[in-house]
Coordinates of C-alpha atoms and ligand atoms in Angstrom, one line a residue:
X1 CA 0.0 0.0 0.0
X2 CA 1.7 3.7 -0.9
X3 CA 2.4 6.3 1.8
X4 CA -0.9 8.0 0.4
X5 CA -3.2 5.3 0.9
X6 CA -2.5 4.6 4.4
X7 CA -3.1 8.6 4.7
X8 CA -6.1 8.5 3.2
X9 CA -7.0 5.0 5.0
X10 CA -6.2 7.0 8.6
X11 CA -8.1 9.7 7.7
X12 CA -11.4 8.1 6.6
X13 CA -11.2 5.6 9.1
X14 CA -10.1 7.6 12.4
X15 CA -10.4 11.1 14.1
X16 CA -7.1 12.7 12.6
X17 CA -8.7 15.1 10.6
X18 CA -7.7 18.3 11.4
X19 CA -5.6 21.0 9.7
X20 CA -6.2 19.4 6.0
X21 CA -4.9 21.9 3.1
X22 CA -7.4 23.9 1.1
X23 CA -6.5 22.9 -2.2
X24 CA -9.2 21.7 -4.6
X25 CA -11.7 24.7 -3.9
X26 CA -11.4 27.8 -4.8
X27 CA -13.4 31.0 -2.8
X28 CA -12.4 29.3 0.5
X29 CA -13.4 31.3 3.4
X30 CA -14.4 28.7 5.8
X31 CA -16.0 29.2 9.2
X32 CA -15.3 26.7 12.4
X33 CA -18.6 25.4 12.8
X34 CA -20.2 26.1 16.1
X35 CA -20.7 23.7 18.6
X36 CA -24.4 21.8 17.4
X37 CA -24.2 22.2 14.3
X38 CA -25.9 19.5 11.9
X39 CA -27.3 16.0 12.5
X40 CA -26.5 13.5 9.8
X41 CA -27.9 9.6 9.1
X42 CA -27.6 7.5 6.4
X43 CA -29.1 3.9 5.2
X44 CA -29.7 1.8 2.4
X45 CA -31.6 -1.1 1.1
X46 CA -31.4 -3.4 -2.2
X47 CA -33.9 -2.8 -5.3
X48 CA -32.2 -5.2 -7.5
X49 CA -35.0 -6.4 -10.0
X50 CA -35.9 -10.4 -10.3
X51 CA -34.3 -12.9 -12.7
X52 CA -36.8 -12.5 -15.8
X53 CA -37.4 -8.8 -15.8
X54 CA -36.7 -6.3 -18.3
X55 CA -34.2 -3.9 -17.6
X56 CA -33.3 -0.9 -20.0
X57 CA -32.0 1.0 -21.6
X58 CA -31.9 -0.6 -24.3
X59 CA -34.8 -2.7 -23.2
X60 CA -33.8 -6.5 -22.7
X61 CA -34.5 -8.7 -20.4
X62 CA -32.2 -9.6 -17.7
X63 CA -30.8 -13.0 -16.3
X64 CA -28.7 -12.4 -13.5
X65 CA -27.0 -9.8 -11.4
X66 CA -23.8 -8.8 -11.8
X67 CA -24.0 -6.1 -9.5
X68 CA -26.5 -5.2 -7.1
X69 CA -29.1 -1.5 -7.3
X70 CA -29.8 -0.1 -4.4
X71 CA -31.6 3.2 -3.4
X72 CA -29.9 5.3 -0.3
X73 CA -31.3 7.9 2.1
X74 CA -29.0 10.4 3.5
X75 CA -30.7 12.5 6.3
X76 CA -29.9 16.6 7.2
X77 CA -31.1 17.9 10.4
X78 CA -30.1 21.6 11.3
X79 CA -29.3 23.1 14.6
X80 CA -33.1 24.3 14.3
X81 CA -34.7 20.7 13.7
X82 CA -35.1 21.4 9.9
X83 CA -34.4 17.7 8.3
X84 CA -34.2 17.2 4.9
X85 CA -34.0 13.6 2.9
X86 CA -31.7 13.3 -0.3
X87 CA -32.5 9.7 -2.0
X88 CA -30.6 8.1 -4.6
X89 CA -31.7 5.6 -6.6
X90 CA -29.8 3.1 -9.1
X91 CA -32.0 3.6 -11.3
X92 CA -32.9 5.0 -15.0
X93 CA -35.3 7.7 -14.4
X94 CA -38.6 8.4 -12.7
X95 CA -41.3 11.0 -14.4
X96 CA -42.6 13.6 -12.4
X97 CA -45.5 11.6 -11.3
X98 CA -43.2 9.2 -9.3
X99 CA -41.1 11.6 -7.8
X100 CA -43.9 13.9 -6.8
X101 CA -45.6 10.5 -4.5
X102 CA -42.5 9.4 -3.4
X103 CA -41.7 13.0 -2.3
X104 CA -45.4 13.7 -0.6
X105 CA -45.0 10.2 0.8
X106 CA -41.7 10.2 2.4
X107 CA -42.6 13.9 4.0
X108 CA -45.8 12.9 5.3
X109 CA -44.5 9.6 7.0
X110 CA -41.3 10.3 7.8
X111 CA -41.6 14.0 9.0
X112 CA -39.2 15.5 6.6
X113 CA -39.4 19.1 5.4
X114 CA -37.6 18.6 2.0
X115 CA -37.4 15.5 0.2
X116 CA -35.4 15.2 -2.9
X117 CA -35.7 11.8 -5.4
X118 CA -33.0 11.2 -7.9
X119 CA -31.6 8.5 -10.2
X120 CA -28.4 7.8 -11.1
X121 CA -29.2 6.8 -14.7
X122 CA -27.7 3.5 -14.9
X123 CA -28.5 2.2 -18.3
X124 CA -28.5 -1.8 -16.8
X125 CA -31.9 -1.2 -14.5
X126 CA -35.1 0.0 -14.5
X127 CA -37.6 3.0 -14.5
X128 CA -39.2 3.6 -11.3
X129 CA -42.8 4.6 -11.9
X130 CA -45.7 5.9 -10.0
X131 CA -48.4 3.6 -8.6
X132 CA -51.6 2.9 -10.2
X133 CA -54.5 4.2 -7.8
X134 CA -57.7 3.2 -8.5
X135 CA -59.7 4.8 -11.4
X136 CA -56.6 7.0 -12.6
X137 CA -56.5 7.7 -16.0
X138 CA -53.7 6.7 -18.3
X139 CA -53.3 10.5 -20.2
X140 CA -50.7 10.8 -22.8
X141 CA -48.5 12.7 -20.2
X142 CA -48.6 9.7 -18.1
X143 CA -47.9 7.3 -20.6
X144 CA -44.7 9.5 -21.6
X145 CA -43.8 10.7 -17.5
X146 CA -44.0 6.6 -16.9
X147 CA -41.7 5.9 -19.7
X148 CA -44.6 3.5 -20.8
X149 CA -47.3 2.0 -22.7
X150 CA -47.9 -0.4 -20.5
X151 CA -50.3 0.0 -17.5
X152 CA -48.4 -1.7 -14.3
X153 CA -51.5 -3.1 -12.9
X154 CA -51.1 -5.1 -15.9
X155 CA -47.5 -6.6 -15.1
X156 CA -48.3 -8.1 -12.1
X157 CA -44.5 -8.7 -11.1
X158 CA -43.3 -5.3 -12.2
X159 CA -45.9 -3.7 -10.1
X160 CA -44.6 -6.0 -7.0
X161 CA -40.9 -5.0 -7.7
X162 CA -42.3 -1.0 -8.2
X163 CA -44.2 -1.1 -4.9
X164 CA -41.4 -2.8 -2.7
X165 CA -39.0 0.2 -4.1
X166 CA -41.5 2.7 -3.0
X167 CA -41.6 1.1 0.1
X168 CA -38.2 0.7 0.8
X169 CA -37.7 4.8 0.4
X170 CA -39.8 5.3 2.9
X171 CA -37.8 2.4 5.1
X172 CA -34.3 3.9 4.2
X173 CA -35.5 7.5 5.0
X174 CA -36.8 6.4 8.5
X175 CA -34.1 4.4 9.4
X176 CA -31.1 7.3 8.2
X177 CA -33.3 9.9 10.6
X178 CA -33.4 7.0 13.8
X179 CA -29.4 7.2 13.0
X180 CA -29.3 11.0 13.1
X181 CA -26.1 11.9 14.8
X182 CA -24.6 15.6 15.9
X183 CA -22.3 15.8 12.6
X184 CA -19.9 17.8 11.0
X185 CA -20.3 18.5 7.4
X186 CA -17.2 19.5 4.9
X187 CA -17.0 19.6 0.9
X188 CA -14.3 18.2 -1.0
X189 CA -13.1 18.3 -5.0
X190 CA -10.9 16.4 -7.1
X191 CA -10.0 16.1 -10.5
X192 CA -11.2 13.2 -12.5
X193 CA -13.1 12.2 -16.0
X194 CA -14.9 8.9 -16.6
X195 CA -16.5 10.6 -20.0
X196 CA -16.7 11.5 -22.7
X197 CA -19.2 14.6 -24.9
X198 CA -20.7 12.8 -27.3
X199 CA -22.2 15.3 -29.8
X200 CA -20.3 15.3 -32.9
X201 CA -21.4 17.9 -35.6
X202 CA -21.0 16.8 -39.1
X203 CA -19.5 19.4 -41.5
X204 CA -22.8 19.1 -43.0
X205 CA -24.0 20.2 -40.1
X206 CA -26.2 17.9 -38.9
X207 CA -25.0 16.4 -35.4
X208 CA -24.7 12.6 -33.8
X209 CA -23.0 10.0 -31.3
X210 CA -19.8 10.1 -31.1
X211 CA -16.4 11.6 -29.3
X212 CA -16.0 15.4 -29.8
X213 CA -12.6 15.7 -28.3
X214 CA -13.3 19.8 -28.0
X215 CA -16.5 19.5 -26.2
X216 CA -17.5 20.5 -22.3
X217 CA -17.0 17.9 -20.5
X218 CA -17.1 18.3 -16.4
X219 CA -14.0 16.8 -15.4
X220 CA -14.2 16.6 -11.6
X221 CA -16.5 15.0 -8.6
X222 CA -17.8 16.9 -6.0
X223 CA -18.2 15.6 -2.5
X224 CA -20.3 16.5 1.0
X225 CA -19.6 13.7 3.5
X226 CA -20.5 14.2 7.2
X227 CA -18.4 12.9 9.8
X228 CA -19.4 11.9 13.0
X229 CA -18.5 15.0 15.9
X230 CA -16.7 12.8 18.4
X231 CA -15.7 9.9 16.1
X232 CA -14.9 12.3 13.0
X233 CA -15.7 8.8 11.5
X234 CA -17.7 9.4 8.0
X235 CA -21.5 8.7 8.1
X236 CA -22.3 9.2 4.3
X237 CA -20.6 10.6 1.7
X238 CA -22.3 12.2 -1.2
X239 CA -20.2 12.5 -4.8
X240 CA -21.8 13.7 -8.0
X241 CA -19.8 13.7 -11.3
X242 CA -21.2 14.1 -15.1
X243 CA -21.0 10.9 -17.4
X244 CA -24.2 8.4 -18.8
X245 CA -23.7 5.2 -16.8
X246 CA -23.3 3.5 -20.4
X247 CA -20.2 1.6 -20.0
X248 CA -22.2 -1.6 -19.5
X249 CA -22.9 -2.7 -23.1
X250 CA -26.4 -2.9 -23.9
X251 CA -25.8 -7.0 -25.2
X252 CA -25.2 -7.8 -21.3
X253 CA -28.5 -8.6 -20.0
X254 CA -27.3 -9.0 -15.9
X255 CA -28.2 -6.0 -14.1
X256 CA -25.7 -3.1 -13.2
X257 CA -25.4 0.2 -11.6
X258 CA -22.7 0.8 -14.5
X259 CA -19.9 3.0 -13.0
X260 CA -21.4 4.6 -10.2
X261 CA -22.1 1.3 -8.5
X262 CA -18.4 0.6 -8.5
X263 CA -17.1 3.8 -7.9
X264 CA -19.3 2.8 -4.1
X265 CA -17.8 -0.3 -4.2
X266 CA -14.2 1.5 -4.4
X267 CA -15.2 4.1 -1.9
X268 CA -16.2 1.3 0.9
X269 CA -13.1 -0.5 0.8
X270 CA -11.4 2.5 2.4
X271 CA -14.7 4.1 4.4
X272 CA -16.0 2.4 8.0
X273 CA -18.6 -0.6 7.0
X274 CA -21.8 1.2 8.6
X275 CA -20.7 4.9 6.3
X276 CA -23.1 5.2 2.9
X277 CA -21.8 6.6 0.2
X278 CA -24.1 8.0 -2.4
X279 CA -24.3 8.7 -6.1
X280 CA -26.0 11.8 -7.8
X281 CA -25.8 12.4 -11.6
X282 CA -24.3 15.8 -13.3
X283 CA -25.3 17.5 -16.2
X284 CA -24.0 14.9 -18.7
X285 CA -26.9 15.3 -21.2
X286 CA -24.0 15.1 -23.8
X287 CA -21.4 13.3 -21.9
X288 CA -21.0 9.5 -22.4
X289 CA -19.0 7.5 -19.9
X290 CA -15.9 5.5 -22.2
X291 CA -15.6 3.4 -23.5
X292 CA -18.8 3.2 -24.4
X293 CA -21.4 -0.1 -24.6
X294 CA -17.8 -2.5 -23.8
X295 CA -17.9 -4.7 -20.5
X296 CA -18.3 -5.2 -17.3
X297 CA -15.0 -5.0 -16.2
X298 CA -14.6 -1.5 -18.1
X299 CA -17.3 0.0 -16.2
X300 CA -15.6 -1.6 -12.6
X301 CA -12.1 0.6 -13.9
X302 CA -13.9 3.6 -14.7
X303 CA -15.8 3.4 -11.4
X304 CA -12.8 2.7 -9.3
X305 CA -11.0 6.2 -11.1
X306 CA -14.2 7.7 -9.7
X307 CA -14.3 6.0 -6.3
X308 CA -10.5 7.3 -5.8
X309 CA -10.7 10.5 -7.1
X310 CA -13.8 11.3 -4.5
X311 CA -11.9 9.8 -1.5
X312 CA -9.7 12.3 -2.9
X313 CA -11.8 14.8 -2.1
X314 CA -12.9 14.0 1.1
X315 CA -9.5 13.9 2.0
X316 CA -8.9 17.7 0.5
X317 CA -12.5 19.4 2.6
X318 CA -13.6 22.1 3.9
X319 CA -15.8 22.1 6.8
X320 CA -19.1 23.2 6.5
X321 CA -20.2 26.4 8.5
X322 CA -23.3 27.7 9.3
X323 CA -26.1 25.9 11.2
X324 CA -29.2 26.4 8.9
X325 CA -30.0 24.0 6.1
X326 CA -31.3 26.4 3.3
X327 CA -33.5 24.9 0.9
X328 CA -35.6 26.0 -1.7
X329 CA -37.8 24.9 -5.3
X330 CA -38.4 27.7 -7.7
X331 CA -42.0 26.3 -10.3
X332 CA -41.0 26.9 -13.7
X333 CA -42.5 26.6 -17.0
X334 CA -39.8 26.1 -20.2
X335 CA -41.5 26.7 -23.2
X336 CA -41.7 24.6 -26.3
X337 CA -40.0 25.8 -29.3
X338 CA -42.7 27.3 -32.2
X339 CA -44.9 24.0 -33.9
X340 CA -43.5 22.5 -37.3
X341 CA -45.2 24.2 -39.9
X342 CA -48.5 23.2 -42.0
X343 CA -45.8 22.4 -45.2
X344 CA -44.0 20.3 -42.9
X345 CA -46.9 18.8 -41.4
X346 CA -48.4 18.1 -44.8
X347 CA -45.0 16.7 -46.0
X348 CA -44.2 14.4 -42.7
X349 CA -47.7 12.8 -43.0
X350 CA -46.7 11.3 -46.6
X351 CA -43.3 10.2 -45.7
X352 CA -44.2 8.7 -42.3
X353 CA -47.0 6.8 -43.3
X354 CA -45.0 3.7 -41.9
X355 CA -45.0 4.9 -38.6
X356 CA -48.3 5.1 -36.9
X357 CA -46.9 6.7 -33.6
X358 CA -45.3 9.4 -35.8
X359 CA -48.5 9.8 -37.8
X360 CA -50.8 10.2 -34.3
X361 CA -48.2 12.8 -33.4
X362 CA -48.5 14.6 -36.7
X363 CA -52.0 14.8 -36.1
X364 CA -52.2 15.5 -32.8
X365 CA -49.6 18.9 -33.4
X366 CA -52.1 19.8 -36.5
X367 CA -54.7 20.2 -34.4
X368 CA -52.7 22.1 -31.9
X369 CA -51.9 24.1 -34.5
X370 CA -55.6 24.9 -35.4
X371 CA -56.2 26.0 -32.0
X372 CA -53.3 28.9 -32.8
X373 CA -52.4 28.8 -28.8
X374 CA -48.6 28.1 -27.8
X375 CA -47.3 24.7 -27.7
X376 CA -47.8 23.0 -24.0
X377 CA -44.7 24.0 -21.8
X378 CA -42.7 22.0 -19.8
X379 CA -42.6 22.0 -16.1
X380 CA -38.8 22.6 -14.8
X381 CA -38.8 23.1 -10.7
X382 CA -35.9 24.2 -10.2
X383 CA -34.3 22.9 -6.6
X384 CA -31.5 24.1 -4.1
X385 CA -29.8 22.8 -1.0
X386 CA -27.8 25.8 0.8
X387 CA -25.2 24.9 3.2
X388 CA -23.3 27.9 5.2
X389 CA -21.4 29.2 2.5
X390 CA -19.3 26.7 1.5
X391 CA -21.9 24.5 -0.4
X392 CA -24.7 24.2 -2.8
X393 CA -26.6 21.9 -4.3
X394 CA -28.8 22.2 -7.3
X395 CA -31.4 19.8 -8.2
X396 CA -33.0 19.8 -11.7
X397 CA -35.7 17.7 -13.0
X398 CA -34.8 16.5 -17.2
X399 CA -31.2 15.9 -18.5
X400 CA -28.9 18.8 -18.9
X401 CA -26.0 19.4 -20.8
X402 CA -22.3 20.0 -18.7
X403 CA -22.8 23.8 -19.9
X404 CA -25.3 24.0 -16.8
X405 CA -23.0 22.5 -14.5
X406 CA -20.1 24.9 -15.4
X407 CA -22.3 27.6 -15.1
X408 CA -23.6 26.9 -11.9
X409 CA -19.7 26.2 -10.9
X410 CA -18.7 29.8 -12.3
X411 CA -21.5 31.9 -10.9
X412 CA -22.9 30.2 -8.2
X413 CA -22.0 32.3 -4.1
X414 CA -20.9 28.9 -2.6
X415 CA -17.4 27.7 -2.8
X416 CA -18.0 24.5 -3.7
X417 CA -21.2 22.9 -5.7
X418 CA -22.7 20.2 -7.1
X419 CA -25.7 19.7 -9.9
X420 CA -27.8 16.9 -9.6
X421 CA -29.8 16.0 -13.0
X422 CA -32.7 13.1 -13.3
X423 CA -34.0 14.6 -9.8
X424 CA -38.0 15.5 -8.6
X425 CA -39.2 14.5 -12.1
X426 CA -38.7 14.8 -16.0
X427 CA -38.3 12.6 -19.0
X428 CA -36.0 13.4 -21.9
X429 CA -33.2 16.3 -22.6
X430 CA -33.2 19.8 -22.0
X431 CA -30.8 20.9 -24.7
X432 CA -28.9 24.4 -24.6
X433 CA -29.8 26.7 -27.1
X434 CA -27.1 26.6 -28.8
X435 CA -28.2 23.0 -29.4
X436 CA -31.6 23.8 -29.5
X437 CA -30.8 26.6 -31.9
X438 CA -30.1 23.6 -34.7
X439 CA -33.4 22.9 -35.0
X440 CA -33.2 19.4 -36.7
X441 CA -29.9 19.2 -36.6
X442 CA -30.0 19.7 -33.0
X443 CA -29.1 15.8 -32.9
X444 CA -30.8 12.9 -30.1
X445 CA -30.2 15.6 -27.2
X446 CA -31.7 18.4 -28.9
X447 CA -33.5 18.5 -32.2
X448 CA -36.8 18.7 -33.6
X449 CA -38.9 17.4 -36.8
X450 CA -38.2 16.4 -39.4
X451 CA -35.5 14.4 -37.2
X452 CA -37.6 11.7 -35.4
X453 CA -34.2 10.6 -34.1
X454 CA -34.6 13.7 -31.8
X455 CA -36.0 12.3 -28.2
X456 CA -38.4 15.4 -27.6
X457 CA -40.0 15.1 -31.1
X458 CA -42.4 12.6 -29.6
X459 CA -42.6 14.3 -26.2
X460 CA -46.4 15.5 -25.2
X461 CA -45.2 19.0 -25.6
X462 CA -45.1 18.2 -28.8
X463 CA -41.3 19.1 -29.6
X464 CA -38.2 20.6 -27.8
X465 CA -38.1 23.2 -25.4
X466 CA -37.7 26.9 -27.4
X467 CA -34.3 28.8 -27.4
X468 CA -34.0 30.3 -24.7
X469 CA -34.8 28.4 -22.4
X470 CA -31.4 28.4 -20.8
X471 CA -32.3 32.0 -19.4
X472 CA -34.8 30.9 -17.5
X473 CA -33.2 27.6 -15.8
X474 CA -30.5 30.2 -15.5
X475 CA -32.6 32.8 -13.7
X476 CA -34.6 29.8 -11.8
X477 CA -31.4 29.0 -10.2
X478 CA -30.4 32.5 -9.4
X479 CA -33.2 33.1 -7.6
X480 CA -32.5 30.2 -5.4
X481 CA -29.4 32.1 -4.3
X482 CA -31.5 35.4 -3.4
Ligands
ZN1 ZN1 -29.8 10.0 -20.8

């Protein structure tokens, strides 16, 4: 073992902790925290799906595990009883109509006052939908916000697997608040890439998959750990870093938290058996994690670069000042970019007539045309966890590209940050505009008809959001700050 891993294995382990250097953060003005500061718990339970079941994406189903999912609760409670839940789930995605019931839920019976659901977008697992009440309608919204076409209550053993995950949030949340102890908080940085951006832009213009060696990336993880106040032994650690959990090829069918499930299996070797560590996803819209789609044992490396490079962190915090969690949501509305026009319409309905979801589509944004109102916009709440003045963390419903995160880096009052994506709700991309400006050759992330490559094409809003819409997410997050 090298000098620096017994370091690092003394300092995650016992209670030497003081004096560590301030490199990795820049803005450091850091406050000793005052004597009852923060509370902090963490748990976890398992969510890997059955033998049989269908995991995606791509859709296929699976015969085995190779490594387990899990979802994770880690617990905030301020010196003025304020307690906050941030869940993590291996998982693909969840619509808004998920998140919203698993947020209500876990607030009502667990006594939370903020409640945040996100996924960590492993490509080897499963969507995690809402549950069927009786009498609800199926609307096109909540076919699309389920990822589905499918009712649940007509997959009986989907429906069990759904349910047990729903349950087990509210079991992980409970038990990280009955293991609320007096904490200290601190923020760490390192340096590290596990991906790649994959928008390539063809002389011709038109953009696709691929490795753009030029394009924003966001090459480091961010960390807030809390460490027990008389053990200085760390109770969860939370690291977020930008990259599609795709290094698991999609011919594999065992399921896989990809990456981020390793990078925790790095992490624990060196952190006490009962500490959690926790994954949240960037803005990595347009970042693939390389290679991409090759094996199993790839996607432990990459992971284990991650798992290091986070221990890293924690090993270069700050401490945490303040005793007040902050916490905020800002409702937004993105608006959808203008409808295709008639000639296009006309057009599309001829060289489509192979595709009878394309041609419902067509039809269904002819008559919103007639109507001559706006396209539907989307919802984008906008979400913030405020930490002294040494942290932040954003939380945005949708997929975003790494221009968010580096803008939230570059502008943001907090010395350190992080930018979690897939959270509180959203299916598909938010491109930027410079993406969105494209228009079809906006690529998968961000274009619009005639490409039906483009993800939001089919989306109930009945294309992309407009240009411009970076403003707003821009002054949505601002406004958090206020
Ligand atoms: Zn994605």
């Amino acid at each position: 073992m090298s000098e620096r891993s017994e370091t690092r294995r003394s300092f995650l382990r016992s209670a030497a902790i003081a004096g560590t250097a301030a490199a990795g953060i820049s803005r450091s003005t850091f406050a000793s925290p005052a004597a009852e500061t923060y509370f902090a718990g963490a748990a976890e339970r398992e969510i890997t799906p059955p033998i049989g079941m269908e995991i995606t994406h791509f859709v296929r189903e699976n015969i085995g595990v190779h490594d387990p999912l899990f979802v994770r609760a880690l617990v905030i409670r301020d010196a003025h009883g304020q307690q906050i839940a941030l869940v993590s789930a291996d998982a693909l995605g969840a619509g808004f109509a998920t998140c919203d019931e698993i947020r209500n839920r876990v607030k009502d019976q667990c006594g939370m006052d903020e409640v945040w659901f996100s996924c960590s977008h492993t490509h080897s697992g499963r969507w995690v939908l809402s549950t069927p009440t009786p009498g609800r309608k199926y609307t096109e919204e909540l076919w699309w916000d389920d990822g589905t076409h499918v009712a649940l209550t007509d997959r009986p053993a989907e429906l069990e697997w759904n349910t047990a995950v729903h349950q087990k949030i509210v079991e992980v949340v409970r038990e990280a608040k009955e293991r609320l102890k007096p904490a200290e908080l601190r923020t760490g940085r390192a340096k590290v890439k596990v991906g790649i951006n994959r928008r390539v832009t063809r002389p011709d213009g038109f953009t696709h998959m691929g490795w753009n060696r030029q394009g924003v990336i966001v090459p480091w993880v961010s960390t807030l750990s809390a460490h027990n106040k008389k053990t200085q032994k760390p109770i969860f650690v939370l690291f977020e870093h930008a990259a599609h959990p795709v290094t698991v090829p999609h011919t594999s069918r065992l399921v896989s938290a990809d990456f981020p499930g390793a990078a925790v299996t790095a992490m624990r070797k060196e952190l006490p058996a009962e500490c959690i560590a926790a994954f949240g996803q960037g803005c990595s819209a347009n970042i693939n994690s390389f290679p991409l789609r090759t094996t199993h044992e790839d996607a432990t490396a990459a992971g284990t670069k991650l798992g290091a490079a986070a221990l890293l962190a924690i090993e270069k915090s700050q401490v945490v000042g303040g005793d007040t969690i902050r916490f905020q949501s800002i409702p937004t509305l993105l608006p959808t970019r203008p409808l295709p026009s008639e000639k296009l319409i006309e057009q599309q309905l001829t060289a489509q007539h192979n595709h009878p979801d394309r041609i419902k589509q067509l039809n269904k944004i002819a008559a919103y045309r007639a109507t001559r109102k706006a396209p539907p916009p989307r919802r984008l709440d906008a979400h913030g966890v405020m930490l002294g003045r040494e942290f932040c963390l954003i939380g945005l419903p949708y997929e975003h590209f790494s221009h968010t995160e580096r803008w939230i880096d570059r502008e943001a009052p907090f010395a350190n940050t992080m930018a979690f994506t897939l959270t509180n709700g959203g299916r598909g991309y938010i491109g930027s505009d410079a993406g969105l400006a494209m228009g079809a050759n906006g690529g998968y992330e961000a274009g619009c008809m005639p490409n039906w490559s483009a993800h939001e094409v089919m989306s109930p809003n009945l294309g992309p959001p407009a240009v411009g819409s970076e403003r707003i997410i821009q002054d949505a997050i601002t406004a958090l700050w206020a």
